[in-house]
Structure formats: structure tokens, C-alpha cells
Amino acid sequence: MPSLKPLKKAVLPVAGLGTRFLPATKALAKEMLPVVDKPLIQYAVEEARAAGIEQFCFITGRGKTAIVEHFDVAYELEKTLSERGKEKELAQLRAEAMEPGSIVTVRQQVPMGLGHAIWCARHFIQDDPFAILLPDDLMLCDVSCTKQLADAYRETGGNVVAIEEVPRERVNRYGVLDVEKDMGRLVSVKGLVEKPPVEKAPSNLTIIGRYVLMPEVIGHLSKMERGAGGEVQLTDSMAKLIGAQPFHGVRYEGRRFDCGDKAGFLEAQIAFALKREDMAGAVRDFLARYR
Ligand code: UTP
């Protein structure tokens, strides 16, 4: 295999309207909703950094400025924490600080779909491979899910997407794989279809919100063809890469919480709190009261 370009870039689309979370998302970006004490967007950025990502592009829209503020240096806050001797909190803020210039934002003026959001990042992507993280898919993994994809990319080259099996009757909510060869952790792909009717779905292996894609996908996206739901679907353009480039699904190790959905979001709170030494005991105690 010719030497691969290193994976250093990630695109994080955050321009969606978050209608399933109204009224919470009327003035607040969905990606700023906290799970325990950290906003969803920060989990995604930390996961990407753990995979060696150094350059970030947020695809934003109206009402999303808090996301950009969140990654800025908060001088007044740091000064106040310092004056009050809150060294632990100060150290945490500083440890999480982003390298200057590592985040760019691009505005998607109209949310025309995930594919359109990714196309908006074309000048950032240029000729490089890039990861995509949808922050409302929150991952609880021992090894960063994006790192699992980056490792697979180094193994196979080309495009890799994180996949999971879902019950047949739910495949119509996802991008679905048409499997060429199932090798266990890795699956080679011969086709993709977005939100197929249950009876027409080629498998029950579905794509979750983690991808490593080659820049050639932008050429397909630029045709702006509308797919399922009248949106410019990323899946449709990814499907056009198959045959021209390797395309694999990766059965990631870990758990996914759909935090764009109210029940998934609540479950994530519990799962993440139970992982925290400072909270697990209290959470177990109060959960016992709801049996
Ligand atoms: P969703 O399908 O969850 O849509 O988008 P949404 O608008 O965020 O939420 P609901 O369904 O109305 O409740 C999946 C991801 O794609 C981004 C979203 O921000 C989210 O990360 N997205 C979607 C965009 O950035 N632009 C779009 O045009 C559509």
C-alpha cells in the first residue's frame, strides 16, 4: 500500500436545529448540553485529540456561538479562580485549553443536511483525509472511538466508518451497509443506503456518527443531490467512493449514547455518572429509590 497521509483533521458538524430537544435548544446549542459536567462538544473534541487529531473545523449555524466561546480562554474566570485559590478548577481549565489556531469555524447558513454541512468544510479539508464526529453520538469506550477508526485507516487505507448492529425494525433510521465481506471487526462494504425501508435494507449494520473519509467525497457532495428526507445526505456521496477507494466498516468496541434523543441523553447521564468515583455511590443510592 502506498504511504498514507496522516489523519490530523476533524470536522464536527453542529449546525443542526436540534428539534427533538426543544425547548432546551431554542437558545442553547444541543452540543452544549452537559453530560454530568461536560458539554457534548467537549467529549467529542477530547475523543478526537486522543486519536491524534490536531486541527478542528466546527460547522456552526445561528445560535451556536457558545460552542466557540467554550473553547476560548476565559481570562476573567481564570483571574477570579486564581484570586479565590481555586487551583484545582484553574488547572483543569488550563489542561483542557486548545492550541491557538487549532479550531476554525465555518458557517452553514441553511441546515440542508449532513452532506451539505461537510461540503461547507471543503476549504479546511483540502486534499487531506479527515475524521467526522457528530457530537450528539456520545461514546463510552476504553480506546477513543475515533482512535479505533484511525487505527483501522492505517491498516486498510481509504474510508472507514464506525458501525453497530441494530434490531431490524430500526434500520430505517440509519445509513445501512451492503456488506461485501464480513471479517469480524472489519467489514468491507459494497454499497450504502440512507434510511432504507426495513424490508429493503441490505443488512442491519448501521453507521454511527464517526467516520474517517477521503477528500474525494467533496467532489461528490458538490453535486448537491438531495436524498432521503430531501436533504443532501453524506451517505449518498460516500457510496460513490466505493469501488474507487477501499471502504470499510469497523465494529467499534464500546457503547454509544444517542444524545440527540431524550431517553439516550438521560441514559448517558447515568452511565457517565456511574463511571465517576466521586458520583457513582450517590447515583446508585438514588437509582435504588426508583425501582
Ligand atoms: P440530526 O439528524 O441529529 O439533526 O443531525 P439535528 O437538527 O441536529 O437534530 P433534530 O433531529 O432536529 O433533533 C446529525 C448531525 O448533523 C448535524 C447536526 O448538528 C448533528 O451533529 N447537521 C445536520 C448539520 O450540521 N447540518 C445539517 O444541515 C444537518
CSV table of C-alpha atoms in Angstrom, one decimal, residues 26 34 45 51 55 101 120 146 226 232 259:
chain,number,residue,atom,x,y,z
A,26,LYS,CA,-34.3,27.2,21.4
A,34,PRO,CA,-23.8,18.8,29.6
A,45,VAL,CA,-13.1,17.1,20.9
A,51,ALA,CA,-6.8,9.9,18.2
A,55,GLN,CA,-7.0,20.6,13.6
A,101,GLY,CA,-5.3,28.3,15.9
A,120,CYS,CA,-19.0,23.6,3.8
A,146,THR,CA,-12.0,7.9,16.6
A,226,ARG,CA,-30.9,15.6,-2.5
A,232,VAL,CA,-28.1,16.4,1.0
A,259,CYS,CA,-27.8,12.2,23.0
